[in-house]
Amino acid sequence: ERELTVANTHATSHGPGAPGISDAGFVERVRDAIDRQELSLVFQPQADVATNRLTGFEALSRWRLSDGTMLPPDVFVPMAEQGEAIHLLGEWTLRTACAAAAGWVRAGYPDIPVSVNLSARQLDDPGLVLKVLGILAETGLPAANLKLELTETSMFSQAAEAREALVQLRGAGIRLVLDDFGTGWSSLATLRRVPVEALKIDKQFVQAMVEDRDAAAIVQAVVALAHALDLGVVAEGVETPEQRLYLQAYRCDVLQGYWLSRPLTTDGVSDFLAKRSVI
Ligand code: C2E
Ligand code: CA
Ligand code: CA
Ligand code: CA
């Protein structure tokens, strides 16, 4: 217990959440992690709720420390977001995800987009649009095969410049999705400001839906709202056949979750694609 107290003191008195690590130190750690291939991406399939047809993959970051410990993205992404490391991590993620998706196109799957989580802090970078377009050019990925998942909490404090960046990305043909919909503060205001093509319902609602009438009502209302605005709607965290049946009854478009598949490694994606193409 004593050790914990000491660790906590360090965590609050030093850099981005880690004892004794300054922001510059964390940028270096992320750079090393990239060089040593401690960072990787896994890809979780998404499918049409009604037909089960594959509609894309979400890229999720993984960090395996040299001793084998997995550092969860819920830990290292917020740490990176506290300083400049998010720009390095974000650019690596975009480039790696786009390179993977360009490989799927070359392997004969032209219509399988990759969704990449974009941190709000990346929108503060005035060079973001050019970076993204540069990565598309470099990897040869068509703009329509890239989706960016934006969290609405992130948009709350958003400056006009950030909105302008999103308009430019959308104008270039990149598709925008509002992630974790319903968990933030500004959902409806954000919808009017940002040119998104789909809403993603957070797993907390999806997983409560079968047991809890309020959660079910929220899922139905979000589907209705999305469709009234001519937007698509994706449900995440779908684990059971019952949840899938509810989503089908509610006319939700796309699902993602362990019911369909856990996030897959690059090899796992190849196997998944090969199996799917037979269906
Ligand atoms: P998210 O964007 O809401 O991603 C969905 C999370 O739910 C992922 O956790 C995914 O592995 C998990 N998940 C998927 N299906 C199921 C299911 O059926 N049941 C349950 N219980 N969980 C499921 P993960 O990979 O640990 O990522 C956590 C969060 O970290 C993500 O939440 C996202 O906000 C963030 N994140 C992950 N990778 C990146 C990244 O490359 N960049 C940024 N900015 N954020 C990332
Ligand atoms: Ca996401
Ligand atoms: Ca999220
Ligand atoms: Ca979520």
Short mmCIF file of C-alpha atoms and ligand atoms in Angstrom, two decimals:
data_model
loop_
_atom_site.label_atom_id
_atom_site.label_comp_id
_atom_site.label_asym_id
_atom_site.label_seq_id
_atom_site.Cartn_x
_atom_site.Cartn_y
_atom_site.Cartn_z
CA GLU A 1 0.00 0.00 0.00
CA ARG A 2 2.87 2.30 0.85
CA GLU A 3 4.41 1.73 -2.59
CA LEU A 4 1.15 2.61 -4.26
CA THR A 5 1.05 5.93 -2.46
CA VAL A 6 4.58 6.71 -3.59
CA ALA A 7 3.75 5.78 -7.18
CA ASN A 8 0.65 7.97 -7.12
CA THR A 9 2.62 10.94 -5.89
CA HIS A 10 5.04 10.53 -8.75
CA ALA A 11 2.25 10.13 -11.28
CA THR A 12 0.66 13.43 -10.32
CA SER A 13 3.85 15.43 -9.99
CA HIS A 14 5.47 14.40 -13.28
CA GLY A 15 4.68 14.37 -17.01
CA PRO A 16 1.84 12.63 -18.86
CA GLY A 17 0.52 10.20 -16.26
CA ALA A 18 3.65 8.04 -15.92
CA PRO A 19 6.03 8.30 -12.99
CA GLY A 20 9.08 10.32 -13.89
CA ILE A 21 8.34 10.61 -17.61
CA SER A 22 8.27 14.07 -19.10
CA ASP A 23 6.42 14.84 -22.31
CA ALA A 24 9.69 14.79 -24.28
CA GLY A 25 10.45 11.46 -22.59
CA PHE A 26 7.13 10.02 -23.69
CA VAL A 27 7.64 11.18 -27.28
CA GLU A 28 10.97 9.30 -27.17
CA ARG A 29 9.27 6.22 -25.72
CA VAL A 30 6.70 6.17 -28.51
CA ARG A 31 9.45 6.68 -31.11
CA ASP A 32 11.40 3.74 -29.61
CA ALA A 33 8.25 1.63 -29.49
CA ILE A 34 7.72 2.25 -33.20
CA ASP A 35 11.39 1.47 -34.02
CA ARG A 36 11.37 -1.72 -31.93
CA GLN A 37 8.01 -2.79 -33.37
CA GLU A 38 6.37 -2.82 -29.95
CA LEU A 39 3.39 -1.05 -31.52
CA SER A 40 1.06 -2.90 -33.84
CA LEU A 41 -2.46 -2.68 -35.17
CA VAL A 42 -5.24 -5.23 -34.97
CA PHE A 43 -8.31 -5.04 -37.18
CA GLN A 44 -11.86 -5.79 -36.09
CA PRO A 45 -14.38 -6.68 -38.82
CA GLN A 46 -17.69 -4.88 -39.26
CA ALA A 47 -20.65 -6.44 -41.06
CA ASP A 48 -24.07 -5.55 -42.40
CA VAL A 49 -26.59 -6.47 -39.67
CA ALA A 50 -29.18 -7.90 -42.08
CA THR A 51 -26.94 -9.79 -44.55
CA ASN A 52 -23.76 -10.33 -42.51
CA ARG A 53 -21.76 -9.03 -45.50
CA LEU A 54 -18.35 -7.64 -44.47
CA THR A 55 -18.32 -3.83 -44.67
CA GLY A 56 -14.88 -2.92 -43.28
CA PHE A 57 -12.41 -3.15 -40.41
CA GLU A 58 -11.62 -0.84 -37.49
CA ALA A 59 -7.90 -0.46 -36.76
CA LEU A 60 -7.07 -0.65 -33.03
CA SER A 61 -3.61 0.06 -31.59
CA ARG A 62 -1.69 -2.41 -29.46
CA TRP A 63 1.52 -1.84 -27.47
CA ARG A 64 3.51 -4.85 -26.36
CA LEU A 65 6.34 -3.90 -23.98
CA SER A 66 9.71 -5.66 -24.33
CA ASP A 67 8.88 -7.89 -21.32
CA GLY A 68 5.70 -9.06 -23.06
CA THR A 69 3.25 -6.92 -21.05
CA MET A 70 0.40 -5.46 -23.10
CA LEU A 71 -0.24 -1.79 -22.44
CA PRO A 72 -3.94 -1.15 -23.27
CA PRO A 73 -4.85 1.69 -25.66
CA ASP A 74 -7.19 3.06 -22.98
CA VAL A 75 -3.96 3.79 -21.07
CA PHE A 76 -1.38 4.83 -23.68
CA VAL A 77 -3.64 6.86 -25.98
CA PRO A 78 -4.73 9.24 -23.16
CA MET A 79 -1.07 9.46 -22.03
CA ALA A 80 -0.03 10.43 -25.55
CA GLU A 81 -2.91 12.91 -25.75
CA GLN A 82 -1.53 14.83 -22.81
CA GLY A 83 1.46 15.94 -24.86
CA GLU A 84 2.98 15.92 -28.31
CA ALA A 85 3.34 12.12 -28.57
CA ILE A 86 -0.22 11.86 -29.93
CA HIS A 87 0.95 13.37 -33.22
CA LEU A 88 3.66 10.72 -33.64
CA LEU A 89 1.35 7.89 -32.55
CA GLY A 90 -1.52 9.20 -34.67
CA GLU A 91 0.60 9.49 -37.80
CA TRP A 92 2.07 6.01 -37.32
CA THR A 93 -1.45 4.58 -36.85
CA LEU A 94 -2.79 6.29 -39.98
CA ARG A 95 0.15 5.22 -42.14
CA THR A 96 0.10 1.62 -40.88
CA ALA A 97 -3.68 1.30 -41.24
CA CYS A 98 -3.70 2.82 -44.75
CA ALA A 99 -0.83 0.54 -45.84
CA ALA A 100 -2.78 -2.49 -44.58
CA ALA A 101 -5.99 -1.41 -46.34
CA ALA A 102 -4.07 -0.73 -49.58
CA GLY A 103 -2.88 -4.35 -49.30
CA TRP A 104 -6.50 -5.55 -49.10
CA VAL A 105 -7.26 -3.59 -52.30
CA ARG A 106 -4.27 -5.22 -54.04
CA ALA A 107 -5.39 -8.64 -52.80
CA GLY A 108 -8.68 -8.18 -54.68
CA TYR A 109 -10.94 -6.55 -52.08
CA PRO A 110 -11.52 -3.03 -53.44
CA ASP A 111 -14.50 -2.21 -51.18
CA ILE A 112 -13.14 -2.92 -47.71
CA PRO A 113 -12.42 0.39 -45.96
CA VAL A 114 -10.35 0.80 -42.82
CA SER A 115 -11.63 2.95 -39.93
CA VAL A 116 -9.00 4.79 -37.91
CA ASN A 117 -9.62 6.47 -34.55
CA LEU A 118 -8.61 10.11 -34.69
CA SER A 119 -7.79 11.83 -31.44
CA ALA A 120 -9.23 15.31 -30.99
CA ARG A 121 -5.71 16.56 -30.37
CA GLN A 122 -4.74 15.55 -33.91
CA LEU A 123 -7.26 18.12 -35.15
CA ASP A 124 -5.17 20.81 -33.46
CA ASP A 125 -2.39 20.06 -35.94
CA PRO A 126 -2.70 22.59 -38.79
CA GLY A 127 -0.79 20.15 -41.02
CA LEU A 128 -3.23 17.26 -40.45
CA VAL A 129 -5.09 17.44 -43.78
CA LEU A 130 -1.88 17.46 -45.83
CA LYS A 131 -0.46 14.63 -43.71
CA VAL A 132 -3.52 12.45 -44.29
CA LEU A 133 -3.56 13.19 -48.03
CA GLY A 134 0.20 12.49 -48.17
CA ILE A 135 -0.31 9.12 -46.47
CA LEU A 136 -3.07 8.20 -48.95
CA ALA A 137 -0.78 9.11 -51.86
CA GLU A 138 2.18 7.26 -50.35
CA THR A 139 0.24 4.05 -49.62
CA GLY A 140 -1.94 4.23 -52.75
CA LEU A 141 -5.15 3.89 -50.72
CA PRO A 142 -8.23 5.49 -52.36
CA ALA A 143 -9.71 8.20 -50.11
CA ALA A 144 -13.07 6.39 -50.06
CA ASN A 145 -11.36 3.42 -48.35
CA LEU A 146 -10.43 5.51 -45.31
CA LYS A 147 -12.87 6.36 -42.53
CA LEU A 148 -11.94 8.50 -39.55
CA GLU A 149 -13.70 7.85 -36.24
CA LEU A 150 -14.09 11.05 -34.23
CA THR A 151 -15.15 11.18 -30.60
CA GLU A 152 -17.75 13.78 -29.85
CA THR A 153 -16.31 14.69 -26.45
CA SER A 154 -13.35 15.75 -28.50
CA MET A 155 -15.41 18.06 -30.68
CA PHE A 156 -16.84 19.90 -27.74
CA SER A 157 -14.03 22.41 -27.48
CA GLN A 158 -13.43 22.40 -31.18
CA ALA A 159 -12.17 25.51 -32.88
CA ALA A 160 -13.38 26.66 -36.30
CA GLU A 161 -10.03 25.50 -37.76
CA ALA A 162 -10.69 21.94 -36.63
CA ARG A 163 -14.11 21.96 -38.24
CA GLU A 164 -12.56 23.35 -41.43
CA ALA A 165 -10.03 20.47 -41.43
CA LEU A 166 -12.89 17.97 -41.21
CA VAL A 167 -14.71 19.70 -44.08
CA GLN A 168 -11.52 19.45 -46.19
CA LEU A 169 -11.03 15.76 -45.35
CA ARG A 170 -14.67 15.08 -46.25
CA GLY A 171 -14.21 17.09 -49.45
CA ALA A 172 -11.26 14.87 -50.37
CA GLY A 173 -13.56 11.84 -50.16
CA ILE A 174 -12.54 10.55 -46.72
CA ARG A 175 -15.53 9.41 -44.68
CA LEU A 176 -16.14 10.60 -41.13
CA VAL A 177 -17.88 8.66 -38.38
CA LEU A 178 -18.99 10.01 -35.00
CA ASP A 179 -17.65 7.48 -32.45
CA ASP A 180 -19.08 6.64 -28.99
CA PHE A 181 -22.28 8.44 -29.94
CA GLY A 182 -24.42 9.33 -26.94
CA THR A 183 -21.63 9.32 -24.38
CA GLY A 184 -20.57 12.95 -24.88
CA TRP A 185 -22.18 16.27 -24.19
CA SER A 186 -22.75 17.81 -27.54
CA SER A 187 -24.09 15.05 -29.76
CA LEU A 188 -26.83 16.98 -31.48
CA ALA A 189 -24.93 20.24 -31.84
CA THR A 190 -21.95 18.30 -33.22
CA LEU A 191 -24.15 16.59 -35.81
CA ARG A 192 -25.03 19.92 -37.33
CA ARG A 193 -21.45 21.14 -37.45
CA VAL A 194 -19.47 18.16 -38.67
CA PRO A 195 -19.96 16.42 -42.05
CA VAL A 196 -20.18 12.84 -40.74
CA GLU A 197 -21.66 9.98 -42.76
CA ALA A 198 -22.41 7.64 -39.85
CA LEU A 199 -22.94 7.39 -36.10
CA LYS A 200 -21.40 4.68 -33.98
CA ILE A 201 -23.43 3.63 -30.93
CA ASP A 202 -21.19 3.00 -27.92
CA LYS A 203 -21.03 -0.54 -26.57
CA GLN A 204 -22.42 0.51 -23.18
CA PHE A 205 -25.86 0.97 -24.78
CA VAL A 206 -25.60 -2.10 -27.02
CA GLN A 207 -24.63 -4.38 -24.16
CA ALA A 208 -27.36 -3.09 -21.81
CA MET A 209 -30.05 -3.12 -24.52
CA VAL A 210 -31.43 -6.65 -24.03
CA GLU A 211 -31.86 -6.27 -20.25
CA ASP A 212 -32.61 -2.59 -19.93
CA ARG A 213 -35.59 -0.93 -21.66
CA ASP A 214 -34.03 2.52 -21.40
CA ALA A 215 -30.87 1.40 -23.20
CA ALA A 216 -33.04 -0.29 -25.85
CA ALA A 217 -35.02 2.94 -26.31
CA ILE A 218 -31.78 4.89 -26.71
CA VAL A 219 -30.47 2.48 -29.37
CA GLN A 220 -33.76 2.70 -31.28
CA ALA A 221 -33.80 6.47 -31.03
CA VAL A 222 -30.22 6.78 -32.29
CA VAL A 223 -30.99 4.53 -35.27
CA ALA A 224 -34.09 6.64 -36.04
CA LEU A 225 -32.12 9.88 -35.67
CA ALA A 226 -29.33 8.63 -37.94
CA HIS A 227 -31.75 7.52 -40.63
CA ALA A 228 -33.78 10.74 -40.41
CA LEU A 229 -30.54 12.60 -41.13
CA ASP A 230 -29.58 10.20 -43.95
CA LEU A 231 -26.67 8.85 -41.92
CA GLY A 232 -25.57 5.26 -41.43
CA VAL A 233 -25.49 3.71 -37.98
CA VAL A 234 -23.01 1.22 -36.53
CA ALA A 235 -23.38 -0.68 -33.24
CA GLU A 236 -20.17 -1.68 -31.44
CA GLY A 237 -19.60 -4.29 -28.74
CA VAL A 238 -22.11 -6.83 -30.12
CA GLU A 239 -21.35 -10.06 -28.26
CA THR A 240 -24.51 -12.20 -28.40
CA PRO A 241 -27.01 -13.49 -31.00
CA GLU A 242 -29.78 -11.73 -29.03
CA GLN A 243 -28.04 -8.38 -29.39
CA ARG A 244 -27.74 -8.95 -33.14
CA LEU A 245 -31.47 -9.81 -33.38
CA TYR A 246 -32.42 -6.63 -31.50
CA LEU A 247 -30.25 -4.57 -33.84
CA GLN A 248 -31.84 -6.24 -36.85
CA ALA A 249 -35.32 -5.45 -35.49
CA TYR A 250 -34.24 -1.83 -34.92
CA ARG A 251 -32.89 -1.62 -38.51
CA CYS A 252 -29.36 -0.78 -37.41
CA ASP A 253 -27.08 -0.93 -40.48
CA VAL A 254 -23.73 -2.31 -39.35
CA LEU A 255 -22.42 -4.23 -36.34
CA GLN A 256 -19.03 -4.84 -34.81
CA GLY A 257 -18.14 -7.02 -31.83
CA TYR A 258 -17.00 -10.36 -30.50
CA TRP A 259 -20.16 -12.01 -31.90
CA LEU A 260 -18.69 -11.44 -35.37
CA SER A 261 -14.99 -11.50 -34.48
CA ARG A 262 -12.36 -10.31 -32.03
CA PRO A 263 -9.85 -7.84 -33.45
CA LEU A 264 -7.51 -9.75 -35.83
CA THR A 265 -3.81 -9.60 -36.65
CA THR A 266 -2.75 -9.00 -40.27
CA ASP A 267 -2.65 -12.77 -40.89
CA GLY A 268 -6.04 -13.15 -39.22
CA VAL A 269 -7.45 -10.54 -41.61
CA SER A 270 -6.15 -12.49 -44.63
CA ASP A 271 -7.85 -15.67 -43.37
CA PHE A 272 -11.05 -13.78 -42.60
CA LEU A 273 -11.12 -12.22 -46.10
CA ALA A 274 -10.43 -15.56 -47.77
CA LYS A 275 -13.30 -17.21 -45.86
CA ARG A 276 -15.67 -14.31 -46.47
CA SER A 277 -15.11 -14.22 -50.24
CA VAL A 278 -16.55 -17.75 -50.47
CA ILE A 279 -19.85 -16.67 -48.87
P1 C2E B 1 -13.33 2.42 -29.27
O1 C2E B 1 -12.92 3.28 -30.41
O2 C2E B 1 -14.70 2.65 -28.73
O3 C2E B 1 -13.10 0.92 -29.72
C1 C2E B 1 -13.92 -0.17 -29.34
C2 C2E B 1 -13.30 -0.97 -28.21
O4 C2E B 1 -14.17 -2.05 -27.88
C3 C2E B 1 -11.97 -1.64 -28.60
O5 C2E B 1 -11.19 -1.72 -27.40
C4 C2E B 1 -12.43 -3.05 -29.01
O6 C2E B 1 -11.38 -4.01 -28.94
C5 C2E B 1 -13.50 -3.30 -27.98
N1 C2E B 1 -14.48 -4.29 -28.41
C6 C2E B 1 -14.82 -4.63 -29.67
N2 C2E B 1 -15.80 -5.55 -29.68
C7 C2E B 1 -16.12 -5.81 -28.39
C8 C2E B 1 -17.06 -6.66 -27.75
O7 C2E B 1 -17.83 -7.37 -28.37
N3 C2E B 1 -17.07 -6.63 -26.38
C9 C2E B 1 -16.24 -5.85 -25.65
N4 C2E B 1 -16.32 -5.89 -24.33
N5 C2E B 1 -15.34 -5.01 -26.23
C10 C2E B 1 -15.28 -4.99 -27.58
P2 C2E B 1 -9.63 -1.41 -27.42
O8 C2E B 1 -9.01 -1.97 -28.66
O9 C2E B 1 -9.08 -1.81 -26.09
O10 C2E B 1 -9.58 0.17 -27.56
C11 C2E B 1 -10.07 0.99 -26.52
C12 C2E B 1 -10.17 2.42 -26.96
O11 C2E B 1 -8.86 2.96 -27.18
C13 C2E B 1 -10.92 2.61 -28.27
O12 C2E B 1 -12.31 2.63 -28.02
C14 C2E B 1 -10.37 3.95 -28.73
O13 C2E B 1 -11.04 5.00 -28.11
C15 C2E B 1 -8.94 3.90 -28.22
N6 C2E B 1 -8.02 3.52 -29.31
C16 C2E B 1 -7.62 2.29 -29.71
N7 C2E B 1 -6.74 2.37 -30.73
C17 C2E B 1 -6.60 3.70 -30.99
C18 C2E B 1 -5.83 4.46 -31.95
O14 C2E B 1 -5.11 3.92 -32.79
N8 C2E B 1 -5.95 5.83 -31.89
C19 C2E B 1 -6.76 6.45 -31.00
N9 C2E B 1 -6.82 7.81 -31.01
N10 C2E B 1 -7.49 5.78 -30.10
C20 C2E B 1 -7.41 4.42 -30.09
CA CA B 2 -13.60 3.66 -32.49
CA CA B 3 -13.67 5.65 -28.54
CA CA B 4 -16.73 2.94 -27.78
#
